[in-house]
Amino acid sequence: MNSSSSLPTPAEIRRTKSSHISDYGNGLLYQLCKDHFEHNEGKYIVAKTLFIGRIYAAALERNAVEKSENNDDFYAHTVVSVFKNSRLDDKLKSLKKIKVLAPENITEVLQTHGYLVERIMMITGHKNTSFCSKYLHFHLPGLFFIYDKRVREALGAIKMKLPDDLAKLKTVKNIDPSYTPVFLKCFAIKRMMAEKGLPLTNRQLDKILVARANT
């Protein structure tokens, strides 16, 4: 893999381990999704979708096409229904068995994101790629990378060629073509850093990319 000097540095990694003002709020979201992992009670579905979407600037009501309901009814009825009547829990329970993200299980991860994108499109008319990545990240932080404009821009400055075992995953069926390149590049960076003895969590990599985008 050819890479530029813009890969994460040891100093950047050290900074991700320092306390940040957003850590407490993020911790609450991780705990909420851990305590209420499934999607069988409306109050928890509303809390998770509403909090994650609005805190992370990816609120579902923001992009909904021809939404006739008020926001309260949209979440309490429409959003709850689309989650309750989905196979998302089966997919998440299967992914929960994965101990380490690796090329051999990436397809299942990407297809779960693609599935949620399709479900959300039913009620918003948009792909909501960013919301789905963030929502899934808080449920399974070791498997899903966060996708948004800042992450995409920061990744663009890191020049590298994906190795063959990852590049071939771009053509997998039932995935979101917007999310897949970002996901694969994040995974490639993480793997390269681990090989250098500088392991990163998905959240640490996100912190580095957001910090770069904000400078």
PDB file of N, CA and C in Angstrom, residues 5 17 26 28 32 38 48 56 71 87 94 101 106 123 138 142 148 159 163 169 187 201-202 208:
ATOM      1  N   SER A   5       2.580  11.003   3.949  1.00  0.00           N
ATOM      2  CA  SER A   5       2.958  11.288   5.325  1.00  0.00           C
ATOM      3  C   SER A   5       1.776  11.812   6.130  1.00  0.00           C
ATOM      4  N   LYS A  17      -6.446  10.437  23.359  1.00  0.00           N
ATOM      5  CA  LYS A  17      -6.607   9.794  24.672  1.00  0.00           C
ATOM      6  C   LYS A  17      -6.838  10.815  25.782  1.00  0.00           C
ATOM      7  N   ASN A  26     -20.983  11.643  24.579  1.00  0.00           N
ATOM      8  CA  ASN A  26     -20.831  10.447  23.758  1.00  0.00           C
ATOM      9  C   ASN A  26     -20.970   9.189  24.610  1.00  0.00           C
ATOM     10  N   LEU A  28     -22.816   8.791  27.185  1.00  0.00           N
ATOM     11  CA  LEU A  28     -24.234   8.560  27.438  1.00  0.00           C
ATOM     12  C   LEU A  28     -24.900   7.867  26.247  1.00  0.00           C
ATOM     13  N   LEU A  32     -26.621   4.270  26.301  1.00  0.00           N
ATOM     14  CA  LEU A  32     -28.022   4.140  25.897  1.00  0.00           C
ATOM     15  C   LEU A  32     -28.194   2.998  24.906  1.00  0.00           C
ATOM     16  N   GLU A  38     -31.727  -3.477  21.387  1.00  0.00           N
ATOM     17  CA  GLU A  38     -32.737  -3.935  20.438  1.00  0.00           C
ATOM     18  C   GLU A  38     -33.745  -2.833  20.108  1.00  0.00           C
ATOM     19  N   LYS A  48     -33.020   6.952  20.925  1.00  0.00           N
ATOM     20  CA  LYS A  48     -31.767   6.697  20.201  1.00  0.00           C
ATOM     21  C   LYS A  48     -31.713   7.454  18.875  1.00  0.00           C
ATOM     22  N   TYR A  56     -25.609  14.745  16.370  1.00  0.00           N
ATOM     23  CA  TYR A  56     -24.612  14.586  15.315  1.00  0.00           C
ATOM     24  C   TYR A  56     -25.041  15.193  13.980  1.00  0.00           C
ATOM     25  N   ASN A  71     -43.018  16.717  14.154  1.00  0.00           N
ATOM     26  CA  ASN A  71     -41.829  15.944  14.513  1.00  0.00           C
ATOM     27  C   ASN A  71     -42.107  14.873  15.565  1.00  0.00           C
ATOM     28  N   ARG A  87     -35.598  -6.078  10.063  1.00  0.00           N
ATOM     29  CA  ARG A  87     -34.747  -7.204  10.486  1.00  0.00           C
ATOM     30  C   ARG A  87     -33.423  -6.695  11.060  1.00  0.00           C
ATOM     31  N   SER A  94     -26.181 -10.706  14.949  1.00  0.00           N
ATOM     32  CA  SER A  94     -25.177 -11.481  14.223  1.00  0.00           C
ATOM     33  C   SER A  94     -23.832 -10.774  14.250  1.00  0.00           C
ATOM     34  N   LEU A 101     -12.899  -6.653  13.700  1.00  0.00           N
ATOM     35  CA  LEU A 101     -13.222  -6.312  12.319  1.00  0.00           C
ATOM     36  C   LEU A 101     -12.089  -6.761  11.404  1.00  0.00           C
ATOM     37  N   ILE A 106     -16.178  -7.873   6.762  1.00  0.00           N
ATOM     38  CA  ILE A 106     -16.560  -6.513   6.358  1.00  0.00           C
ATOM     39  C   ILE A 106     -17.827  -6.506   5.503  1.00  0.00           C
ATOM     40  N   ILE A 123     -38.867   6.277   4.720  1.00  0.00           N
ATOM     41  CA  ILE A 123     -39.596   7.326   5.450  1.00  0.00           C
ATOM     42  C   ILE A 123     -39.062   8.733   5.189  1.00  0.00           C
ATOM     43  N   PHE A 138     -22.805   3.783  17.301  1.00  0.00           N
ATOM     44  CA  PHE A 138     -23.079   3.810  18.733  1.00  0.00           C
ATOM     45  C   PHE A 138     -23.593   2.474  19.252  1.00  0.00           C
ATOM     46  N   GLY A 142     -16.980  -0.837  17.547  1.00  0.00           N
ATOM     47  CA  GLY A 142     -15.784  -1.478  17.017  1.00  0.00           C
ATOM     48  C   GLY A 142     -15.911  -1.897  15.566  1.00  0.00           C
ATOM     49  N   ASP A 148     -19.267  11.461   7.687  1.00  0.00           N
ATOM     50  CA  ASP A 148     -19.871  12.766   7.464  1.00  0.00           C
ATOM     51  C   ASP A 148     -18.935  13.587   6.589  1.00  0.00           C
ATOM     52  N   LYS A 159      -3.462  10.090   0.902  1.00  0.00           N
ATOM     53  CA  LYS A 159      -3.360   9.421  -0.388  1.00  0.00           C
ATOM     54  C   LYS A 159      -2.851   7.994  -0.206  1.00  0.00           C
ATOM     55  N   PRO A 163      -5.422  -1.978  -0.790  1.00  0.00           N
ATOM     56  CA  PRO A 163      -4.923  -3.294  -1.177  1.00  0.00           C
ATOM     57  C   PRO A 163      -6.041  -4.115  -1.816  1.00  0.00           C
ATOM     58  N   LEU A 169     -14.000  -5.380  -2.305  1.00  0.00           N
ATOM     59  CA  LEU A 169     -15.244  -5.264  -1.549  1.00  0.00           C
ATOM     60  C   LEU A 169     -16.117  -4.115  -2.029  1.00  0.00           C
ATOM     61  N   PHE A 187     -10.642   1.533   7.427  1.00  0.00           N
ATOM     62  CA  PHE A 187     -10.131   0.230   7.847  1.00  0.00           C
ATOM     63  C   PHE A 187      -8.680   0.050   7.425  1.00  0.00           C
ATOM     64  N   THR A 201      -8.589   2.901  17.779  1.00  0.00           N
ATOM     65  CA  THR A 201      -9.993   2.509  17.766  1.00  0.00           C
ATOM     66  C   THR A 201     -10.696   3.314  16.676  1.00  0.00           C
ATOM     67  N   ASN A 202     -11.889   2.887  16.320  1.00  0.00           N
ATOM     68  CA  ASN A 202     -12.667   3.643  15.332  1.00  0.00           C
ATOM     69  C   ASN A 202     -12.936   5.059  15.818  1.00  0.00           C
ATOM     70  N   ILE A 208      -9.301  12.083  15.144  1.00  0.00           N
ATOM     71  CA  ILE A 208      -8.182  12.628  14.380  1.00  0.00           C
ATOM     72  C   ILE A 208      -8.663  13.280  13.096  1.00  0.00           C
TER      73      ILE A 208
END
